[in-house]
Tab-separated table of C-alpha atoms in Angstrom:
chain	number	residue	atom	x	y	z
A	266	MET	CA	-0.005	0.005	0.001
A	267	SER	CA	1.290	3.445	-0.855
A	268	HIS	CA	1.355	6.082	1.870
A	269	ARG	CA	0.809	9.608	0.608
A	270	PRO	CA	2.632	12.328	2.549
A	271	LEU	CA	-0.698	13.420	4.112
A	272	ALA	CA	0.141	11.982	7.542
A	273	SER	CA	3.527	13.702	7.807
A	274	THR	CA	1.982	16.961	6.591
A	275	LEU	CA	-0.727	16.726	9.253
A	276	VAL	CA	1.914	16.096	11.936
A	277	TRP	CA	3.867	19.182	10.812
A	278	VAL	CA	0.729	21.394	10.702
A	279	ALA	CA	-0.561	20.227	14.117
A	280	THR	CA	2.896	20.619	15.663
A	281	SER	CA	3.333	24.110	14.206
A	282	LEU	CA	-0.066	25.281	15.514
A	283	LEU	CA	0.645	23.945	19.007
A	284	VAL	CA	4.153	25.418	19.078
A	285	VAL	CA	2.796	28.835	18.040
A	286	PHE	CA	0.140	28.533	20.766
A	287	PHE	CA	2.689	27.879	23.535
A	288	PHE	CA	5.339	30.263	22.235
A	289	GLY	CA	2.544	32.842	22.283
A	290	GLN	CA	1.830	32.001	25.890
A	291	SER	CA	5.483	32.249	26.853
A	292	LEU	CA	5.712	35.697	25.220
A	293	ALA	CA	2.317	37.017	26.399
A	294	PRO	CA	1.185	34.950	29.397
A	295	SER	CA	-1.482	37.492	30.386
A	296	ALA	CA	-3.148	37.515	26.941
A	297	SER	CA	-6.891	36.853	27.227
A	298	LEU	CA	-6.586	33.626	25.192
A	299	TYR	CA	-4.607	32.071	28.048
A	300	THR	CA	-6.303	33.783	30.989
A	301	HIS	CA	-9.996	34.253	30.075
A	302	MET	CA	-10.899	32.339	26.932
A	303	LEU	CA	-9.291	29.110	28.180
A	304	SER	CA	-9.026	27.851	31.758
A	305	PRO	CA	-5.548	26.985	33.141
A	306	HIS	CA	-6.661	23.330	33.233
A	307	THR	CA	-7.618	23.454	29.526
A	308	VAL	CA	-4.248	25.008	28.652
A	309	ASP	CA	-2.536	22.238	30.658
A	310	LEU	CA	-4.473	19.621	28.682
A	311	ILE	CA	-3.661	21.300	25.360
A	312	GLY	CA	-0.013	21.001	26.374
A	313	SER	CA	-0.211	17.453	27.718
A	314	ILE	CA	-2.408	15.545	25.264
A	315	PRO	CA	-0.142	16.119	22.209
A	316	LYS	CA	2.820	15.020	24.317
A	317	VAL	CA	1.089	11.649	24.612
A	318	ILE	CA	-0.363	11.410	21.101
A	319	LEU	CA	2.840	12.314	19.234
A	320	PRO	CA	5.142	9.781	20.970
A	321	GLY	CA	2.314	7.210	20.801
A	322	LEU	CA	2.104	7.679	17.033
A	323	THR	CA	5.889	7.560	16.809
A	324	VAL	CA	5.973	4.186	18.607
A	325	LEU	CA	3.302	2.661	16.354
A	326	VAL	CA	4.730	3.960	13.089
A	327	ALA	CA	8.377	3.241	14.039
A	328	TRP	CA	7.396	-0.323	14.964
A	329	GLY	CA	5.590	-0.684	11.635
A	330	VAL	CA	8.613	0.734	9.811
A	331	ALA	CA	10.895	-1.757	11.600
A	332	ARG	CA	8.668	-4.683	10.534
A	333	LYS	CA	8.931	-3.543	6.895
A	334	PHE	CA	12.681	-4.185	6.940
A	335	GLU	CA	13.458	-7.859	6.480
A	336	PRO	CA	15.010	-9.836	9.404
A	337	GLY	CA	18.774	-9.407	9.487
A	338	ASN	CA	18.642	-5.881	8.049
A	339	PRO	CA	20.448	-3.608	10.578
A	340	ALA	CA	17.802	-0.922	10.000
A	341	ARG	CA	15.143	-3.288	11.387
A	342	LEU	CA	16.991	-3.494	14.728
A	343	ALA	CA	17.629	0.261	14.818
A	344	TRP	CA	13.999	1.201	14.149
A	345	SER	CA	12.804	-1.436	16.663
A	346	LEU	CA	15.099	0.018	19.338
A	347	PHE	CA	13.857	3.496	18.479
A	348	ALA	CA	10.235	2.331	18.882
A	349	VAL	CA	11.087	0.757	22.265
A	350	GLY	CA	12.860	3.947	23.431
A	351	MET	CA	9.929	6.090	22.330
A	352	PHE	CA	7.584	3.722	24.165
A	353	GLY	CA	9.361	4.663	27.415
A	354	LEU	CA	8.823	8.353	26.682
A	355	PHE	CA	5.189	7.658	25.763
A	356	VAL	CA	4.487	5.854	29.064
A	357	GLY	CA	6.194	8.666	30.987
A	358	GLN	CA	3.954	11.199	29.249
A	359	VAL	CA	0.851	9.090	29.948
A	360	VAL	CA	1.721	9.257	33.664
A	361	LEU	CA	2.121	13.045	33.490
A	362	LEU	CA	-1.194	13.352	31.609
A	363	TYR	CA	-2.886	11.349	34.350
A	364	TYR	CA	-1.645	13.860	36.961
A	365	ILE	CA	-2.986	16.727	34.842
A	366	PHE	CA	-6.372	14.981	34.477
A	367	VAL	CA	-6.740	14.458	38.214
A	368	GLY	CA	-5.768	18.074	38.816
A	369	ARG	CA	-2.392	17.502	40.422
A	370	GLY	CA	-0.587	19.587	37.821
A	371	ASP	CA	3.103	19.019	37.130
A	372	VAL	CA	4.414	16.271	39.439
A	373	PHE	CA	8.196	15.855	39.628
A	374	PRO	CA	9.688	13.400	40.408
A	375	SER	CA	6.949	10.933	39.501
A	376	ILE	CA	6.437	7.287	38.614
A	377	GLY	CA	6.852	8.422	35.015
A	378	ASP	CA	10.539	9.259	35.481
A	379	PRO	CA	11.887	5.682	35.366
A	380	PHE	CA	10.086	5.323	32.018
A	381	PHE	CA	11.563	8.581	30.731
A	382	VAL	CA	15.057	7.485	31.770
A	383	ALA	CA	14.616	4.017	30.212
A	384	GLY	CA	13.167	5.645	27.080
A	385	CYS	CA	16.135	7.987	26.720
A	386	VAL	CA	18.547	5.041	27.108
A	387	GLY	CA	16.584	3.188	24.405
A	388	VAL	CA	16.808	6.173	22.038
A	389	VAL	CA	20.593	6.474	22.652
A	390	VAL	CA	21.054	2.774	21.817
A	391	ALA	CA	18.845	3.185	18.728
A	392	LEU	CA	20.919	6.132	17.484
A	393	VAL	CA	24.100	4.086	17.837
A	394	ALA	CA	22.386	1.268	15.932
A	395	PHE	CA	21.457	3.750	13.165
A	396	VAL	CA	25.102	4.859	12.870
A	397	ARG	CA	26.180	1.219	12.606
A	398	ALA	CA	23.483	0.549	9.996
A	399	TYR	CA	24.691	3.486	7.891
A	400	ALA	CA	28.273	2.293	8.243
A	401	THR	CA	27.354	-1.128	6.840
A	402	SER	CA	25.380	0.369	3.919
A	403	GLY	CA	28.496	0.738	1.784
A	404	PHE	CA	27.509	4.292	0.850
A	405	PRO	CA	30.517	6.650	0.943
A	406	ILE	CA	29.816	8.240	4.326
A	407	GLY	CA	33.446	9.059	5.032
A	408	PRO	CA	36.486	7.227	6.391
A	409	ARG	CA	36.131	5.475	9.748
A	410	ARG	CA	38.904	7.676	11.216
A	411	GLN	CA	36.963	10.791	10.261
A	412	LEU	CA	33.817	9.436	11.949
A	413	TRP	CA	35.783	8.735	15.132
A	414	ALA	CA	37.186	12.261	15.059
A	415	ILE	CA	33.685	13.718	14.679
A	416	GLY	CA	32.395	11.531	17.519
A	417	LEU	CA	35.181	12.711	19.822
A	418	ALA	CA	34.647	16.341	18.795
A	419	ALA	CA	30.922	15.934	19.503
A	420	ALA	CA	31.707	14.525	22.942
A	421	ALA	CA	33.970	17.483	23.739
A	422	LEU	CA	31.429	20.008	22.403
A	423	GLY	CA	28.585	18.313	24.301
A	424	ALA	CA	30.588	18.459	27.548
A	425	LEU	CA	31.364	22.148	26.950
A	426	LEU	CA	27.647	22.881	26.439
A	427	VAL	CA	26.134	20.659	29.132
A	428	VAL	CA	28.513	21.156	32.078
A	429	PRO	CA	28.044	24.967	32.424
A	430	LEU	CA	24.284	24.582	31.983
A	431	LEU	CA	24.151	22.035	34.788
A	432	ARG	CA	26.158	24.059	37.325
A	433	PRO	CA	23.153	26.069	38.608
A	434	VAL	CA	21.074	22.858	38.770
A	435	MET	CA	23.822	21.138	40.824
A	436	ALA	CA	24.174	24.097	43.151
A	437	ALA	CA	20.457	24.546	43.777
A	438	PRO	CA	19.014	23.152	47.017
A	439	ALA	CA	16.704	20.301	45.968
A	440	PRO	CA	15.825	16.785	47.173
A	441	ALA	CA	18.393	14.166	46.091
A	442	VAL	CA	16.092	12.259	43.703
A	443	GLU	CA	14.952	15.452	42.040
A	444	LYS	CA	18.502	16.693	41.615
A	445	ALA	CA	19.696	13.281	40.365
A	446	LEU	CA	16.978	13.250	37.708
A	447	ASN	CA	17.698	16.825	36.670
A	448	LEU	CA	21.292	15.798	36.152
A	449	ALA	CA	20.414	12.434	34.573
A	450	TYR	CA	18.269	13.896	31.800
A	451	PRO	CA	20.879	16.303	30.389
A	452	ALA	CA	23.523	13.574	30.863
A	453	LEU	CA	21.414	11.220	28.721
A	454	ASP	CA	20.910	14.035	26.229
A	455	PHE	CA	24.684	14.374	26.132
A	456	LEU	CA	24.902	10.656	25.299
A	457	MET	CA	22.299	11.177	22.564
A	458	PHE	CA	24.199	14.154	21.231
A	459	ILE	CA	27.263	12.112	20.157
A	460	PRO	CA	25.543	9.622	17.807
A	461	ALA	CA	23.163	12.420	16.745
A	462	VAL	CA	26.103	14.569	15.560
A	463	LEU	CA	27.524	11.557	13.706
A	464	LEU	CA	24.147	10.959	12.062
A	465	ALA	CA	23.901	14.660	11.196
A	466	TRP	CA	27.310	14.468	9.551
A	467	ILE	CA	26.272	11.404	7.578
A	468	THR	CA	22.914	13.005	6.718
A	469	LEU	CA	24.745	15.957	5.142
A	470	ARG	CA	25.950	13.542	2.455
A	471	PHE	CA	22.308	12.708	1.670
A	472	ARG	CA	21.124	16.333	1.593
A	473	GLY	CA	18.421	17.089	-0.926
A	474	GLY	CA	17.118	13.505	-0.835
A	475	LYS	CA	14.129	11.970	0.928
A	476	VAL	CA	16.491	10.054	3.225
A	477	ALA	CA	17.865	13.359	4.541
A	478	LEU	CA	14.324	14.544	5.317
A	479	VAL	CA	13.810	11.586	7.675
A	480	TRP	CA	17.098	12.187	9.443
A	481	THR	CA	16.849	15.945	9.631
A	482	ALA	CA	13.455	15.639	11.351
A	483	LEU	CA	14.691	12.904	13.707
A	484	LEU	CA	17.821	14.799	14.678
A	485	ALA	CA	15.869	18.020	15.168
A	486	GLY	CA	13.625	16.039	17.518
A	487	ILE	CA	16.659	14.876	19.518
A	488	LEU	CA	18.024	18.431	19.675
A	489	PHE	CA	14.731	19.917	20.896
A	490	THR	CA	14.317	17.077	23.430
A	491	ALA	CA	17.710	18.040	24.862
A	492	ALA	CA	16.710	21.706	24.928
A	493	GLY	CA	13.461	20.773	26.695
A	494	ASP	CA	15.312	18.726	29.311
A	495	ILE	CA	17.705	21.551	30.094
A	496	LEU	CA	14.842	24.052	30.341
A	497	PHE	CA	12.971	21.603	32.559
A	498	GLY	CA	15.999	21.356	34.857
A	499	TYR	CA	15.950	25.147	35.262
A	500	PHE	CA	12.176	25.115	35.705
A	501	SER	CA	12.014	22.510	38.432
A	502	ASN	CA	15.267	23.068	40.313
A	503	LEU	CA	15.495	26.829	40.085
A	504	GLY	CA	11.765	27.509	40.334
A	505	GLN	CA	11.628	29.436	37.059
A	506	LYS	CA	7.881	28.927	36.572
A	507	GLY	CA	7.771	31.387	33.671
A	508	LEU	CA	9.429	28.708	31.536
A	509	ALA	CA	6.422	26.326	31.661
A	510	ALA	CA	4.879	27.446	28.354
A	511	LEU	CA	8.253	27.504	26.625
A	512	ILE	CA	8.951	23.957	27.868
A	513	ASP	CA	5.606	22.799	26.447
A	514	ALA	CA	6.443	24.437	23.115
A	515	VAL	CA	9.907	22.864	22.945
A	516	TYR	CA	8.761	19.355	23.931
A	517	ILE	CA	5.847	19.449	21.477
A	518	LEU	CA	8.258	20.595	18.770
A	519	ALA	CA	10.615	17.744	19.710
A	520	TYR	CA	7.911	15.073	19.682
A	521	GLY	CA	6.423	16.543	16.486
A	522	CYS	CA	9.795	16.295	14.714
A	523	LEU	CA	10.265	12.688	15.928
A	524	ALA	CA	6.766	11.717	14.799
A	525	ALA	CA	7.255	13.430	11.413
A	526	SER	CA	10.528	11.543	10.933
A	527	VAL	CA	8.884	8.118	11.275
A	528	PHE	CA	6.036	9.121	8.964
A	529	HIS	CA	8.575	10.315	6.383
A	530	GLN	CA	10.436	6.995	6.739
A	531	ARG	CA	7.169	5.083	6.222
A	532	GLU	CA	6.479	7.119	3.088
A	533	LEU	CA	10.003	6.363	1.904
A	534	LEU	CA	9.483	2.621	2.324
A	535	ALA	CA	6.167	2.589	0.468
A	536	ALA	CA	6.818	0.674	-2.754
B	18	MET	CA	34.796	-12.695	-19.633
B	19	ALA	CA	32.423	-10.026	-20.962
B	20	VAL	CA	28.752	-10.819	-20.436
B	21	GLY	CA	25.977	-9.161	-22.457
B	22	PRO	CA	26.204	-5.933	-24.398
B	23	ARG	CA	28.663	-3.285	-23.166
B	24	LYS	CA	27.393	0.093	-22.010
B	25	ASP	CA	29.210	3.379	-21.783
B	26	SER	CA	30.253	3.714	-18.115
B	27	ALA	CA	29.571	7.473	-17.968
B	28	ALA	CA	26.045	6.843	-19.249
B	29	VAL	CA	25.569	4.081	-16.637
B	30	PHE	CA	26.686	6.467	-13.877
B	31	ALA	CA	24.320	9.144	-15.215
B	32	VAL	CA	21.373	6.720	-15.127
B	33	ILE	CA	22.182	5.607	-11.580
B	34	GLU	CA	22.554	9.221	-10.453
B	35	SER	CA	19.243	10.285	-11.966
B	36	VAL	CA	17.283	7.383	-10.383
B	37	LEU	CA	18.935	7.689	-6.947
B	38	LEU	CA	18.777	11.492	-6.824
B	39	PRO	CA	15.313	11.869	-5.242
B	40	TYR	CA	16.197	9.410	-2.485
B	41	VAL	CA	19.792	10.071	-1.535
B	42	GLY	CA	20.385	13.601	-2.868
B	43	ARG	CA	22.838	14.864	-5.462
B	44	THR	CA	26.079	14.344	-3.529
B	45	MET	CA	25.427	10.716	-2.659
B	46	ALA	CA	23.743	9.912	-5.999
B	47	SER	CA	26.781	11.190	-7.912
B	48	THR	CA	29.419	9.520	-5.712
B	49	ALA	CA	27.839	6.207	-4.635
B	50	ALA	CA	28.216	4.330	-7.930
B	51	ALA	CA	31.822	5.456	-8.463
B	52	ALA	CA	32.693	4.474	-4.855
B	53	HIS	CA	31.204	1.004	-5.336
B	54	CYS	CA	33.104	0.595	-8.613
B	55	ARG	CA	36.374	1.448	-6.864
B	56	ARG	CA	35.653	-1.158	-4.149
B	57	LEU	CA	34.715	-3.766	-6.749
B	58	GLY	CA	37.742	-2.969	-8.929
B	59	ILE	CA	35.496	-2.105	-11.863
B	60	GLU	CA	36.928	0.528	-14.157
B	61	GLY	CA	37.070	1.550	-17.787
B	62	ALA	CA	35.030	3.456	-20.352
B	63	ARG	CA	32.623	0.539	-20.848
B	64	PHE	CA	30.894	-1.864	-18.465
B	65	ASP	CA	29.678	-5.298	-19.477
B	66	GLY	CA	26.540	-6.988	-18.115
B	67	SER	CA	28.410	-8.800	-15.380
B	68	GLN	CA	30.054	-5.609	-14.103
B	69	ILE	CA	26.722	-3.780	-14.166
B	70	GLY	CA	25.174	-6.669	-12.241
B	71	GLN	CA	27.914	-6.484	-9.590
B	72	LEU	CA	27.513	-2.742	-9.287
B	73	LEU	CA	23.711	-2.933	-8.933
B	74	GLY	CA	24.108	-5.748	-6.406
B	75	LYS	CA	26.384	-3.597	-4.280
B	76	LEU	CA	24.035	-0.608	-4.577
B	77	SER	CA	21.102	-2.823	-3.522
B	78	MET	CA	22.918	-3.923	-0.383
B	79	GLY	CA	23.176	-0.292	0.734
B	80	LEU	CA	19.762	0.818	-0.431
B	81	VAL	CA	17.906	-1.902	1.535
B	82	ILE	CA	19.158	-0.293	4.733
B	83	LEU	CA	17.598	3.030	3.765
B	84	LEU	CA	14.611	2.030	1.628
B	85	GLY	CA	13.786	-1.552	2.583
B	86	GLU	CA	13.715	-4.538	0.284
B	87	ALA	CA	10.543	-3.810	-1.708
B	88	LYS	CA	11.428	-0.212	-2.565
B	89	THR	CA	15.032	-1.159	-3.325
B	90	ARG	CA	13.821	-3.814	-5.775
B	91	SER	CA	11.682	-1.218	-7.527
B	92	VAL	CA	14.506	1.381	-7.610
B	93	VAL	CA	17.105	-1.107	-8.898
B	94	SER	CA	14.670	-2.410	-11.475
B	95	SER	CA	14.191	1.165	-12.745
B	96	ILE	CA	17.960	1.572	-12.990
B	97	GLN	CA	18.316	-1.781	-14.816
B	98	SER	CA	15.559	-0.857	-17.305
B	99	ALA	CA	17.124	2.539	-17.980
B	100	ILE	CA	20.552	0.924	-18.481
B	101	ASP	CA	19.074	-1.690	-20.810
B	102	ALA	CA	17.574	1.127	-22.855
B	103	LEU	CA	20.998	2.744	-23.336
B	104	GLU	CA	22.679	2.271	-26.690
B	105	ASP	CA	25.307	-0.475	-26.713
B	106	ALA	CA	28.843	0.850	-26.568
B	107	PRO	CA	31.134	-0.222	-29.450
């Protein structure tokens, strides 16, 4: 069956509308749309429901994509691992949505956190599997030594970016579990960053093609997830409540990019 | 031993590039076939059927990782048809 690009287009449109909505709230929190026309609970739901639907769709479509690759194909393993990782993020978001539904607002730490951590680990492993799959494709993606150099440079750059951002989080007075999680998420993002940079480098060689579209969306999703995690660390540990709408916008953008990437891959596989 | 009619290698590369272009972009489309030829030790101004078969086999092995088996079959079949339609090289 052929998949027209309708699904990926819908994901991009829905994501864009939601991102504009929450960027608007972060810029003008007292606008009547957010204070009178919609209740705070409704705004919370508008922020939370897409964060469940988008990863949920990503899991289903990524799993379907993985099944379309024949057994033994390294892409099948990579897409399966990606689906499993995204499942962790999906379950974590379901837990957070439950808290919103019962009126408890943002709960942190919560029972969702082990799922988020496991999900992030799954995504890191999937990204490494994607790099390995590319490396076995035989396409001229660059000498192995060059890829190692880029990986090491990415590790150094990631450390330079993440360590200063984490200093205020480490210094802030917060319960141990909360602080550990606020350090764990950016640390996992750092681990994601290294294979993501390698994939970005490889993707540059495919620029202009449909393959690059899949990878650009996926890597943008990883980047925005990392940005969301760092913002969330500031939000929860440093009490910067004004960041809530921006965090919603960034996470929705991240999940939208990840969902769009799997839909683009499904379209690419359609014979 | 040469198998089947010979085709001009530049024309073969041009066909492969034009079919792969929408999927892998210009850079990869224009370099992939030449890179595979280097690895396979295929060179010269003309390719015979066996060399073209080896080259398409190698391309298929990479494409299945990006496009899956069904789409790869269809892409490689398009390349093969376009190569078959090329004039035979002297």
